XYZ file of C-alpha atoms in Angstrom:
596
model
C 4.392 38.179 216.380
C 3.324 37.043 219.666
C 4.357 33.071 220.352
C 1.348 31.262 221.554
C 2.285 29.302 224.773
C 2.112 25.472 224.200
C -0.344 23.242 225.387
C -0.270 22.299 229.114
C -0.579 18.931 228.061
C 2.441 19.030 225.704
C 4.675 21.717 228.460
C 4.345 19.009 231.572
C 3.328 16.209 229.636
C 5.906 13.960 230.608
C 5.218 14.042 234.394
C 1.616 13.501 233.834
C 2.485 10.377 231.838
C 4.908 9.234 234.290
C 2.481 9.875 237.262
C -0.117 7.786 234.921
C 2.271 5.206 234.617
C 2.892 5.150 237.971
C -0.537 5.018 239.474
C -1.180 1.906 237.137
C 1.477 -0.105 238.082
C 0.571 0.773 242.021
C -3.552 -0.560 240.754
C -2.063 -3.655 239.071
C -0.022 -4.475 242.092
C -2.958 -4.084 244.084
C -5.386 -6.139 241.982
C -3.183 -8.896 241.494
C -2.725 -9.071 245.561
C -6.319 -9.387 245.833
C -6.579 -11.122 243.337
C -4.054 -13.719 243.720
C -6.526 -16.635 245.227
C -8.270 -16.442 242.403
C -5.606 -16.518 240.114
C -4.370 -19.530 242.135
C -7.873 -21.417 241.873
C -7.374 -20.922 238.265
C -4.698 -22.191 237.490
C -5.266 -25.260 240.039
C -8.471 -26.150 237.688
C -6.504 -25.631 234.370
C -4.042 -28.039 235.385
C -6.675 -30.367 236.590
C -8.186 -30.276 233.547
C -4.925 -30.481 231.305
C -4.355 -33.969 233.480
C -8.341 -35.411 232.885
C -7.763 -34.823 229.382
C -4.619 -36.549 229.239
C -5.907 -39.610 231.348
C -9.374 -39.882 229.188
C -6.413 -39.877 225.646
C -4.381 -42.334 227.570
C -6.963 -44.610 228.511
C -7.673 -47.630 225.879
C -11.083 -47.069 223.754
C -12.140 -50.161 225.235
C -12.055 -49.067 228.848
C -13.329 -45.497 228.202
C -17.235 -46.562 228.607
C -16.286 -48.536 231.917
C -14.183 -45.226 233.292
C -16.978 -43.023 232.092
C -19.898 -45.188 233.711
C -17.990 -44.787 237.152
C -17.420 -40.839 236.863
C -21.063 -40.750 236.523
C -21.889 -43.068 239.142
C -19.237 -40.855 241.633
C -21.011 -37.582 240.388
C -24.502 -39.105 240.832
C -23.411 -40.341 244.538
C -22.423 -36.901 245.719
C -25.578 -35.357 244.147
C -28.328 -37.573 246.110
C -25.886 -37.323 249.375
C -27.279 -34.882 251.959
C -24.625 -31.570 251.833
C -22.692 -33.285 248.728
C -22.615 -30.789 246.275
C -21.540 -28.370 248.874
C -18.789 -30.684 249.807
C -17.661 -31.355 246.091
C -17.007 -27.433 245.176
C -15.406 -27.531 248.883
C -12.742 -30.334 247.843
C -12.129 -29.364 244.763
C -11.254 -25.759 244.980
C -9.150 -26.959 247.688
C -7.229 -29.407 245.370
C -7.657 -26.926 242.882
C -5.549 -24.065 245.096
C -3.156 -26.819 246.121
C -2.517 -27.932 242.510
C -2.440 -23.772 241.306
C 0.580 -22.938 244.028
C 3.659 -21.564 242.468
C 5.591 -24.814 242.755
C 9.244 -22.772 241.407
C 11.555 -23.033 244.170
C 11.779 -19.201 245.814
C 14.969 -17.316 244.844
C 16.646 -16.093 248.261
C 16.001 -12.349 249.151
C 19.360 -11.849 250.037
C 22.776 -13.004 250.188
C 23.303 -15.743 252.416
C 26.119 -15.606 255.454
C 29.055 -15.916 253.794
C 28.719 -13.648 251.004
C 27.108 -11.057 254.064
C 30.743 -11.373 255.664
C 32.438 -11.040 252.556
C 30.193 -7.791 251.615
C 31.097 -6.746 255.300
C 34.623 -6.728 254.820
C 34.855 -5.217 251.680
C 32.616 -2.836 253.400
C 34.994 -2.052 255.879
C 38.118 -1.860 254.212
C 36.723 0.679 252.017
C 35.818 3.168 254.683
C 39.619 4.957 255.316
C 39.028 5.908 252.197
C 35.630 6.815 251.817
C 35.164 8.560 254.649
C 35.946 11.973 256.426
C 36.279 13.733 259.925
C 34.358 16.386 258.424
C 31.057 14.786 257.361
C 28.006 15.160 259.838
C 26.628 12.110 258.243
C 29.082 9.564 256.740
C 28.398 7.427 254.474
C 31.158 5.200 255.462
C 31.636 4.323 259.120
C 33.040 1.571 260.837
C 29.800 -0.697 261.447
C 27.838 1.268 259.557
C 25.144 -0.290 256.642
C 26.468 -1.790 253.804
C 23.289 -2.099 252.019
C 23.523 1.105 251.588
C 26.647 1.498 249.231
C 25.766 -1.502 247.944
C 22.620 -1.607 246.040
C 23.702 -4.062 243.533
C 25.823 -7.410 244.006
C 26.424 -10.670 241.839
C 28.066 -14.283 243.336
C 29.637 -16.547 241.598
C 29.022 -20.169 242.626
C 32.613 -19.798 244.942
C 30.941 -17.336 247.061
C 33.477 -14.059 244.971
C 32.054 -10.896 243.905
C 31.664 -11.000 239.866
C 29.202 -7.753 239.515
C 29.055 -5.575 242.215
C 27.999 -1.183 242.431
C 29.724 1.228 244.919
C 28.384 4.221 245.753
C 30.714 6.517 247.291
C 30.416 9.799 248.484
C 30.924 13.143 246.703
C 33.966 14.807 247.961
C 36.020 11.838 246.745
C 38.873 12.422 244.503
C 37.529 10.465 241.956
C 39.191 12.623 239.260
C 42.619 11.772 240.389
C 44.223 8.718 239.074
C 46.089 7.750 242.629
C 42.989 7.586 244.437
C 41.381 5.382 241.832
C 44.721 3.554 241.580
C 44.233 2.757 245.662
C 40.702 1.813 245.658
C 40.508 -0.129 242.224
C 43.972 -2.233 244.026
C 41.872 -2.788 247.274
C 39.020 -3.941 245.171
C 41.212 -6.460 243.402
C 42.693 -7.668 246.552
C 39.372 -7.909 248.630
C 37.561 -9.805 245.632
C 39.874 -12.345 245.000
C 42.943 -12.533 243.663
C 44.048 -14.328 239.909
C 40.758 -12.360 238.162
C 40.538 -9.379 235.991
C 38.362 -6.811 237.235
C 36.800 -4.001 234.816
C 36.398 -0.818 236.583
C 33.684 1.702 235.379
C 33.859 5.422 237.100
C 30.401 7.201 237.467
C 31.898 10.685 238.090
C 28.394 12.480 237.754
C 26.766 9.799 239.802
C 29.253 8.598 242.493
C 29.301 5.554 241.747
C 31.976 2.483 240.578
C 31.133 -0.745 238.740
C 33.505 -3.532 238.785
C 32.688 -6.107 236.809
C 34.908 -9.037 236.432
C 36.155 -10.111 233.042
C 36.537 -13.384 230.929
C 39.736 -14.687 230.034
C 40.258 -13.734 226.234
C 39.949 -17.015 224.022
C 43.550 -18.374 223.592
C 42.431 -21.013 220.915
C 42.560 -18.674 218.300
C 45.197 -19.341 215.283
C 46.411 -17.129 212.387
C 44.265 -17.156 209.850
C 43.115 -14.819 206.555
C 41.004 -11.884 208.822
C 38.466 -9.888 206.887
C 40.031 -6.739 206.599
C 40.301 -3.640 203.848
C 44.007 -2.703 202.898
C 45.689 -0.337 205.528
C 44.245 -2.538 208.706
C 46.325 -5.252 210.256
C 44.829 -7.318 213.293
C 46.803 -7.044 216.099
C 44.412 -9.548 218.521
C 41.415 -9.938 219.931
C 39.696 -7.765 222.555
C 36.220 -7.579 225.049
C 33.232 -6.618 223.230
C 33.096 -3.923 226.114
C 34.170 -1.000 223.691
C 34.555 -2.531 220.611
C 31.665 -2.611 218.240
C 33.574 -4.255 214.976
C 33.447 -7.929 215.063
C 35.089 -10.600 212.788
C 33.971 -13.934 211.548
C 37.275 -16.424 212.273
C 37.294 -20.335 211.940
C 38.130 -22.466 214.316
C 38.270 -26.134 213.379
C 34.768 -26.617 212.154
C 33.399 -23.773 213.933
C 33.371 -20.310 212.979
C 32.613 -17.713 215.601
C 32.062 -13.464 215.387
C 35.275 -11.662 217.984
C 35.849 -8.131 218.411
C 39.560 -7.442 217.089
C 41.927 -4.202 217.954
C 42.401 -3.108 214.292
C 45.844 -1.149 213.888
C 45.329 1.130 210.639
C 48.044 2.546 208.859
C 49.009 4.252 205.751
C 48.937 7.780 204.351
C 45.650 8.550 206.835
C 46.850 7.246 209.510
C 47.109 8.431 212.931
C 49.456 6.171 214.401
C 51.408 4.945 211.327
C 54.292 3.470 213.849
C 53.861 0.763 216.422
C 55.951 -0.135 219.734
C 55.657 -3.575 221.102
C 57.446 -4.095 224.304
C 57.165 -7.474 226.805
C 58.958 -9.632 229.090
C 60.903 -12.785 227.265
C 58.681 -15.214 226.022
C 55.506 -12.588 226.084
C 54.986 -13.825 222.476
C 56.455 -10.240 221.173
C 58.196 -12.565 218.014
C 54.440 -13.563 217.338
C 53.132 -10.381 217.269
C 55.775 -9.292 214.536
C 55.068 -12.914 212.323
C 51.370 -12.038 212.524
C 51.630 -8.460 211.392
C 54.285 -9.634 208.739
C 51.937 -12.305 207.428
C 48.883 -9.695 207.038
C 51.322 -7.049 205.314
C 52.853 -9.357 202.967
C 49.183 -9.645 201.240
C 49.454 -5.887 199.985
C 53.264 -4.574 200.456
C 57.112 -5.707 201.057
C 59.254 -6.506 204.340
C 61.975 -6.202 205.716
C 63.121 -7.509 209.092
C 65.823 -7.206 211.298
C 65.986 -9.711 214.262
C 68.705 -8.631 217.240
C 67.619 -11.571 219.016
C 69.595 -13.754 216.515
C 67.555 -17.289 217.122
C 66.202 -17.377 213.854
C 62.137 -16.781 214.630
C 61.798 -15.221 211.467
C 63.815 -18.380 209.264
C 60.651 -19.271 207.528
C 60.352 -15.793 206.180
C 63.610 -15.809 204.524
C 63.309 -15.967 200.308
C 59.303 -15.435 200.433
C 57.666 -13.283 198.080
C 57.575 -9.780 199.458
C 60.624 -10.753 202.339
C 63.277 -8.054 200.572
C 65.584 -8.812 203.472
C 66.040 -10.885 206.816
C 69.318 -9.662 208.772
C 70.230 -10.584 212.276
C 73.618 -9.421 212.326
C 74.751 -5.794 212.785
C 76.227 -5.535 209.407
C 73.546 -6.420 207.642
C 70.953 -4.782 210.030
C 72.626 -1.477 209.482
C 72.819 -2.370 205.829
C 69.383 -2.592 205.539
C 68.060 0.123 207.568
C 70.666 2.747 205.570
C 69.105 1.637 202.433
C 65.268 1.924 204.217
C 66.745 5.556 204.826
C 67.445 6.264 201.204
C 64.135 4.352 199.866
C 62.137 6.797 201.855
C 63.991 9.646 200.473
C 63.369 8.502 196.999
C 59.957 8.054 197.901
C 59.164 11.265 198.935
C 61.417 12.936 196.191
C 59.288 11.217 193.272
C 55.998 11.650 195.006
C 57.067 15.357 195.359
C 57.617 15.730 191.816
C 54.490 13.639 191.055
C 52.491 16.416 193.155
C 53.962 19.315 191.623
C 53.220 17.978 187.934
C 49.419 17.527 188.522
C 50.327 13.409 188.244
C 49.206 10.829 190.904
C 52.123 9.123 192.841
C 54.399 6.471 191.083
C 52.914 3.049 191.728
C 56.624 2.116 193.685
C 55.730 4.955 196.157
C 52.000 3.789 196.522
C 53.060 -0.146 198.113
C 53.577 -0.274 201.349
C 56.823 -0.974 202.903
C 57.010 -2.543 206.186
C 60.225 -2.514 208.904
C 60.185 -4.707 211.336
C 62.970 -4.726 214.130
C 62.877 -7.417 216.789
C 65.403 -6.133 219.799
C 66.931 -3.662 217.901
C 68.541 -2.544 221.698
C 70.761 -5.328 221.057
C 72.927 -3.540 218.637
C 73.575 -0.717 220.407
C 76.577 -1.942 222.904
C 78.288 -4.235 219.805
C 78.127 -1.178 217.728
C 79.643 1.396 220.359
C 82.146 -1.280 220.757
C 82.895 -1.845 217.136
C 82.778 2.256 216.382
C 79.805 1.562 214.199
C 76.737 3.512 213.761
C 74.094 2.929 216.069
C 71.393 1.427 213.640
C 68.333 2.991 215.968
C 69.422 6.342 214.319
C 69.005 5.696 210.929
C 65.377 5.334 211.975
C 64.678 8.449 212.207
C 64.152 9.339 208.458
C 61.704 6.432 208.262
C 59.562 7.324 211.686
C 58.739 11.308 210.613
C 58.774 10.526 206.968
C 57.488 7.302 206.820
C 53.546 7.970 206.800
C 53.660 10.113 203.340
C 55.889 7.264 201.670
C 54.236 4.342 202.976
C 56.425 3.535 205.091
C 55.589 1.626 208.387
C 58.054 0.880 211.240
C 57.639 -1.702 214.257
C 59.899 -1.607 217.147
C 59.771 -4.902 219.346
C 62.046 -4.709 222.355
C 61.911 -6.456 225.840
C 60.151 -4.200 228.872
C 63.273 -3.237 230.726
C 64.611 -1.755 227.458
C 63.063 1.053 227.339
C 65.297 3.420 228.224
C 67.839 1.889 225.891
C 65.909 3.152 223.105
C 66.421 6.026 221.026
C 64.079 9.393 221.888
C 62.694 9.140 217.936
C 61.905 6.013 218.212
C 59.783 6.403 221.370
C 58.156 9.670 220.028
C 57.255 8.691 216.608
C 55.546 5.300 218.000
C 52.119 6.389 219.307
C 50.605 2.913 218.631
C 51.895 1.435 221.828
C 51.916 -2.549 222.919
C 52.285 -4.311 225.965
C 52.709 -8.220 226.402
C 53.199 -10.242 229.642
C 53.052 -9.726 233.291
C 53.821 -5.925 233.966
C 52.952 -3.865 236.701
C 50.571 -0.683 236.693
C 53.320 1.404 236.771
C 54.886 0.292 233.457
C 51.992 -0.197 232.114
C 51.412 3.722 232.706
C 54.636 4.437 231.405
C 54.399 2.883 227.916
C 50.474 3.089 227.175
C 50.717 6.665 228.652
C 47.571 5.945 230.750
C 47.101 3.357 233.209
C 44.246 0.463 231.819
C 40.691 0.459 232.911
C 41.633 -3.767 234.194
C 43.685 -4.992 237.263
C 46.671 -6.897 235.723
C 47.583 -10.238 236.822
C 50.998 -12.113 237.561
C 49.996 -14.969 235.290
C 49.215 -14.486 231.857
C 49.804 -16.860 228.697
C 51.894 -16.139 225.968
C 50.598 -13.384 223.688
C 48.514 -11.870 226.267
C 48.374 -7.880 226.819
C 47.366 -4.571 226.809
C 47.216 -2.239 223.343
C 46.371 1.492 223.336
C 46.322 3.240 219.557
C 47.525 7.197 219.828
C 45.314 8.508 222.167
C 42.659 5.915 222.391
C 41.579 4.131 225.403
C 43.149 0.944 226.448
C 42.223 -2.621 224.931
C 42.836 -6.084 226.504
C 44.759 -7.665 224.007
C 45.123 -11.320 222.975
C 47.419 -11.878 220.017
C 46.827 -14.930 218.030
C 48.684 -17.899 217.886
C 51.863 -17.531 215.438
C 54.450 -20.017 216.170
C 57.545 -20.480 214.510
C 56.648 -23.248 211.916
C 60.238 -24.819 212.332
C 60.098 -24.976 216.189
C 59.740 -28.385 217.109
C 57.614 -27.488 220.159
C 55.086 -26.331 217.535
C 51.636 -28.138 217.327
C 50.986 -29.235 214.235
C 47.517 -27.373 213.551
C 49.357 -23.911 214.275
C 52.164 -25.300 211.606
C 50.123 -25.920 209.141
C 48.003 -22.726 209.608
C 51.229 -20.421 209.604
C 52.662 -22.318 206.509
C 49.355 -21.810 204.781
C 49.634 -17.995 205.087
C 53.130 -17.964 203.907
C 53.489 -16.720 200.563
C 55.710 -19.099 198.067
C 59.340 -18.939 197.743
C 60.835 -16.509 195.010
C 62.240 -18.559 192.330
C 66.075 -18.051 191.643
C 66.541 -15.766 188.428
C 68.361 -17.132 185.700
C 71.607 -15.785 184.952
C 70.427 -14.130 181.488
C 68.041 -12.789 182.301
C 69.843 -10.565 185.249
C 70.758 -7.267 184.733
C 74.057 -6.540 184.406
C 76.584 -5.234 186.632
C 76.107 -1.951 185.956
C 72.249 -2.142 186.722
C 72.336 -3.368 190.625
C 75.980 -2.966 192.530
C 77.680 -6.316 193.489
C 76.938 -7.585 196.742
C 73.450 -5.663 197.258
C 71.172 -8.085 199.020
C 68.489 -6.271 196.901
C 69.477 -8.574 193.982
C 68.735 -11.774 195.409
C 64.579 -10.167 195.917
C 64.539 -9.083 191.909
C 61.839 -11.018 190.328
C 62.311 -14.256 187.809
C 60.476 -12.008 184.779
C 62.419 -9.043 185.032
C 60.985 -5.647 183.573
C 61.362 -5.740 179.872
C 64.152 -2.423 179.305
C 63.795 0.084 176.836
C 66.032 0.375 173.567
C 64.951 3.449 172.254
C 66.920 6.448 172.228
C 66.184 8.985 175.311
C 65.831 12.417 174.930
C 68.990 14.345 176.851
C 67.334 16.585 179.398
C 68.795 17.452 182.535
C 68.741 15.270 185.239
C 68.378 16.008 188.904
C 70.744 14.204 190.953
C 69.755 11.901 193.311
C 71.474 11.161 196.529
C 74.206 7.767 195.917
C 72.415 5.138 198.594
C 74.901 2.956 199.418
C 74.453 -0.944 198.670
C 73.137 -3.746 201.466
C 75.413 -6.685 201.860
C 74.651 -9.645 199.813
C 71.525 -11.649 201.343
C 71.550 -15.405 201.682
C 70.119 -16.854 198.583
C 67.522 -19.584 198.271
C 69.244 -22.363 197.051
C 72.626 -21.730 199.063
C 74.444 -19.391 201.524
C 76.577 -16.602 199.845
C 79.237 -14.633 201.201
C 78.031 -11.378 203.379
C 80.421 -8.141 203.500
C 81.414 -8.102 200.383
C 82.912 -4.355 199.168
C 79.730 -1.850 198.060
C 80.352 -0.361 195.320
C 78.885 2.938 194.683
C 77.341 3.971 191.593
C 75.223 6.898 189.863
C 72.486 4.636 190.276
C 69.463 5.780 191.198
C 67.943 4.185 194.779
C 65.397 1.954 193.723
C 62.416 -0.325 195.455
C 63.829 -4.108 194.571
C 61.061 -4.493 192.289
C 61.913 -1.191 190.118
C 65.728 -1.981 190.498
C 65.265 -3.317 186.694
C 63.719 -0.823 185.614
C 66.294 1.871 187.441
C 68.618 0.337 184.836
C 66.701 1.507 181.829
C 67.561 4.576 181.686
C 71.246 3.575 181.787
C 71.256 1.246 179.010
C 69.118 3.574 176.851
C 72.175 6.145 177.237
C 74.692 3.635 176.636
C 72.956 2.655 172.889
C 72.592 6.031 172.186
C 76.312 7.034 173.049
C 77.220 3.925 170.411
């Protein structure tokens, strides 16, 4: 079968319509310029009859016969006078033109001197590296047109660029991060100093938009963020390419922001996170934040090198298995994160090859947070200890099938003091404080699309997730409640969020020795209502043997301090979450009635 051709109207239709279009707008230009006394005269006589109306409603009923008797008499006048009429319909369409004048004060065509000069030397400084030997007809020269490569331009009421288009010529090596590295640090210079610019790269078009950015709002607190289980806010971005936004309080108000949303879990791309920043970059309120918003829906356990106690008010909370800042207890605690993972991914193996969903143990998140774990590293090759950075490593490849999430805070310059699994597992990558481009490019992998400053406040930074682009990032405020430099609005809003204290179990209803090994910090986390065990007799069946996880020193109860290091004892005991560690003795019991 033949195919008809289409229509000629419906093959070029689109350049018919445009040259319609454009022919219309060329006859409405031209009517309205001949038009425009007439339009003017119009107007005049509206107005002038908008302000008769409002005299005659302003005027008192009692006058309104006098003031209409004398309009008459005027308008009678003019009539008998010899060329009156004439000169009436002269005098008022003069009035009438004067009145219809576009009385709006006439925005300039142009920039005015200074910003000409400042256009001027931003045009100049860009032409080494614009321009070429080779081109017959540069675009760049030295006293060449600037209006040219500048066809659009915004002022602030300084006199500084804040919007401004470049176009640049096409054998630029736009495609080369250096060369955009050069002329996006020029820019930055030229425009003023102290700002964030926002650079935009038209590689089809030749052309570069710099934009300059708001500061990020600082005011914002912690706070319950509307989220689905899996996400944890990590701050508070520019709208520029983020769509999400959420509703947050502040005071009385409540206002929509567009967050950086870190999602973790099974699905999870970036299940690990790596926050590095100079001292006092607000890298300790990053980890309270994200501790506060996993606490709603899984357990934590921190480890703080820095030893100055930011994470006190955590200590005993619902959820808080473990707080450690020494390197006892640190590598106590990560050796028996080591073994939980194991025993997660052992029973939700067997749970897979039955045909049975996961246990529910395996299905809660469990959260590790280390703050400076670098600082355990020289006491540890000192003491002949085990480094505890390497007892990561089960945790950071593993970690993502057993719920398992890991955070790494460390300062900048510590980098390299970190272990290789720790910086290859952590593709969610964070940056607080002042840092240069060049660190910036070596933790976020890329360099950002924003100039960074020398002066930023606390909390302020740059987050890339995997291989995502790179967000401005504003972390909200998460003081230490017990810090007495602490306002009392951002006390009361982190002590809101914390969850209550675990009350102390009594002593009978404890398991017994033989269900949790003295001196495990695990025992101080079981719950008041312990799992009810079972006393019926269990069926002997062979049981797989589990690997022996060694015990955590004993963690510093609630109501006093306790004594740490005391001697593990090891027992066939299988590694248990702390809220299953009653339950791990069931089985144990059950064999001891049935022995009797």
């Amino acid at each position: 079968m033949v195919r008809r051709p289409l229509p000629r109207i419906l093959s070029n239709g689109s350049a018919q319509l445009a040259r319609s279009r454009e022919l219309a707008r060329t006859a409405a230009d031209s009517a309205t310029d001949v038009l425009h006394p007439l339009i003017t005269i119009a107007r005049g006589l509206r107005r002038l009859a908008s302000a008769g109306r409002r005299r005659w409603a302003d005027t008192p009923k009692d006058r309104r016969g006098a003031l209409f008797f004398l309009v008459a008499a005027a308008v009678l006048v003019v009539a008998l006078a010899p060329y009156g009429p004439l000169l009436a319909v002269t005098t008022l369409m003069a009035v009438a033109a004067w009145r219809g004048r576009d009385r709006a004060p006439s925005a300039s065509d142009g920039p005015d001197e200074s910003q000409i000069r400042r256009l001027k030397s931003l045009y100049e400084a860009l032409v080494p590296y614009f321009s070429a030997a080779e081109d017959p007809d540069p675009l760049y020269s030295h006293g060449g047109d600037w209006e040219k490569v500048f066809p659009e331009y915004e002022f602030d009421g300084t006199g500084r660029i804040t919007y401004l288009v470049i176009s640049y010529p096409p054998y630029f090596t736009d495609g080369e991060p250096e060369s955009r590295a050069r002329i996006e640090h020029l820019l930055g210079a030229k425009s003023g100093r102290g700002r964030e610019y926002h650079f935009v790269w038209d590689e089809e078009g030749n052309q570069l938009t710099v934009q300059v950015l708001a500061p990020l709002p600082t005011d914002i607190a912690a706070q319950p963020f509307v989220t689905s289980p899996g996400e944890t806010v990590l701050g508070f971005t520019d709208p520029i390419r983020v769509r999400r936004t959420l509703p947050l309080t502040h005071g009385e108000q409540r206002r929509d922001v567009p967050p950086v949303v870190w999602r973790t879990g099974i699905r999870s791309t970036e299940p690990h996170l790596l926050a590095l920043g100079q001292p006092g970059s607000g890298i300790s309120t990053l980890l309270r934040s994200i501790a506060l918003q996993a606490l709603h829906h899984g357990d934590v356990v921190i480890v703080d090198g820095g030893g100055t106690g930011e994470y006190a008010c955590l200590t005993g909370r619902d959820g808080v298995l473990a707080v450690e800042c020494g390197p006892a207890g640190a590598l106590a605690v990560l050796e028996w994160a080591a073994h939980e993972t194991e025993r997660r991914l052992s029973a939700a193996n067997r749970a897979h090859q039955a045909g049975d969903p996961p246990p529910e143990d395996t299905r809660r998140p469990l959260w590790i947070l280390l703050d400076r774990p670098s600082a355990f590293t020289h006491p540890a090759a000192a003491e002949g200890r085990e480094d505890p950075q390497s007892l990561l490593h089960l945790p950071l490849r593993h970690g993502r099938p057993a719920n398992v999430t890991v955070v790494v805070a460390d300062q900048l310059d510590s980098l390299e003091i970190l272990t290789a699994p720790v910086r290859r597992h952590t593709r969610a990558r964070v940056v607080l404080g002042p840092a240069t481009t060049e660190q910036l490019t070596a933790v976020l992998g890329v360099p950002p699309h924003t100039t960074p400053v020398d002066q930023v406040p606390a909390g302020r930074g740059y987050a890339r997730l995997g291989t995502g682009p790179v967000h401005r990032l504003q972390v909200p405020a998460t003081p230490n409640p017990y810090d007495e430099a602490t306002s009392d609005a951002h006390r009361q809003a982190v002590l809101e969020l914390l969850p209550p204290r675990t009350a102390p179990a009594k002593d009978a209803e404890r398991p017994g020795p033989e269900a949790v090994p003295a001196g495990s910090a695990l025992l101080d986390a079981l719950p008041a209502d312990p799992v009810p065990l079972e006393k019926e007799p269990v069926e002997k069946e062979p049981v797989q043997k589990e690997p022996v996880q060694k015990p955590l020193p004993e963690e510093v109860l609630p109501g006093g301090p306790s004594p740490v290091g005391a001697a593990p004892k090891e027992g066939p005991a299988e590694t248990a979450a702390p809220k299953d560690m009653a339950a791990a003795a069931a089985p144990k019991e059950a064999a001891v009635a049935e022995s009797s």
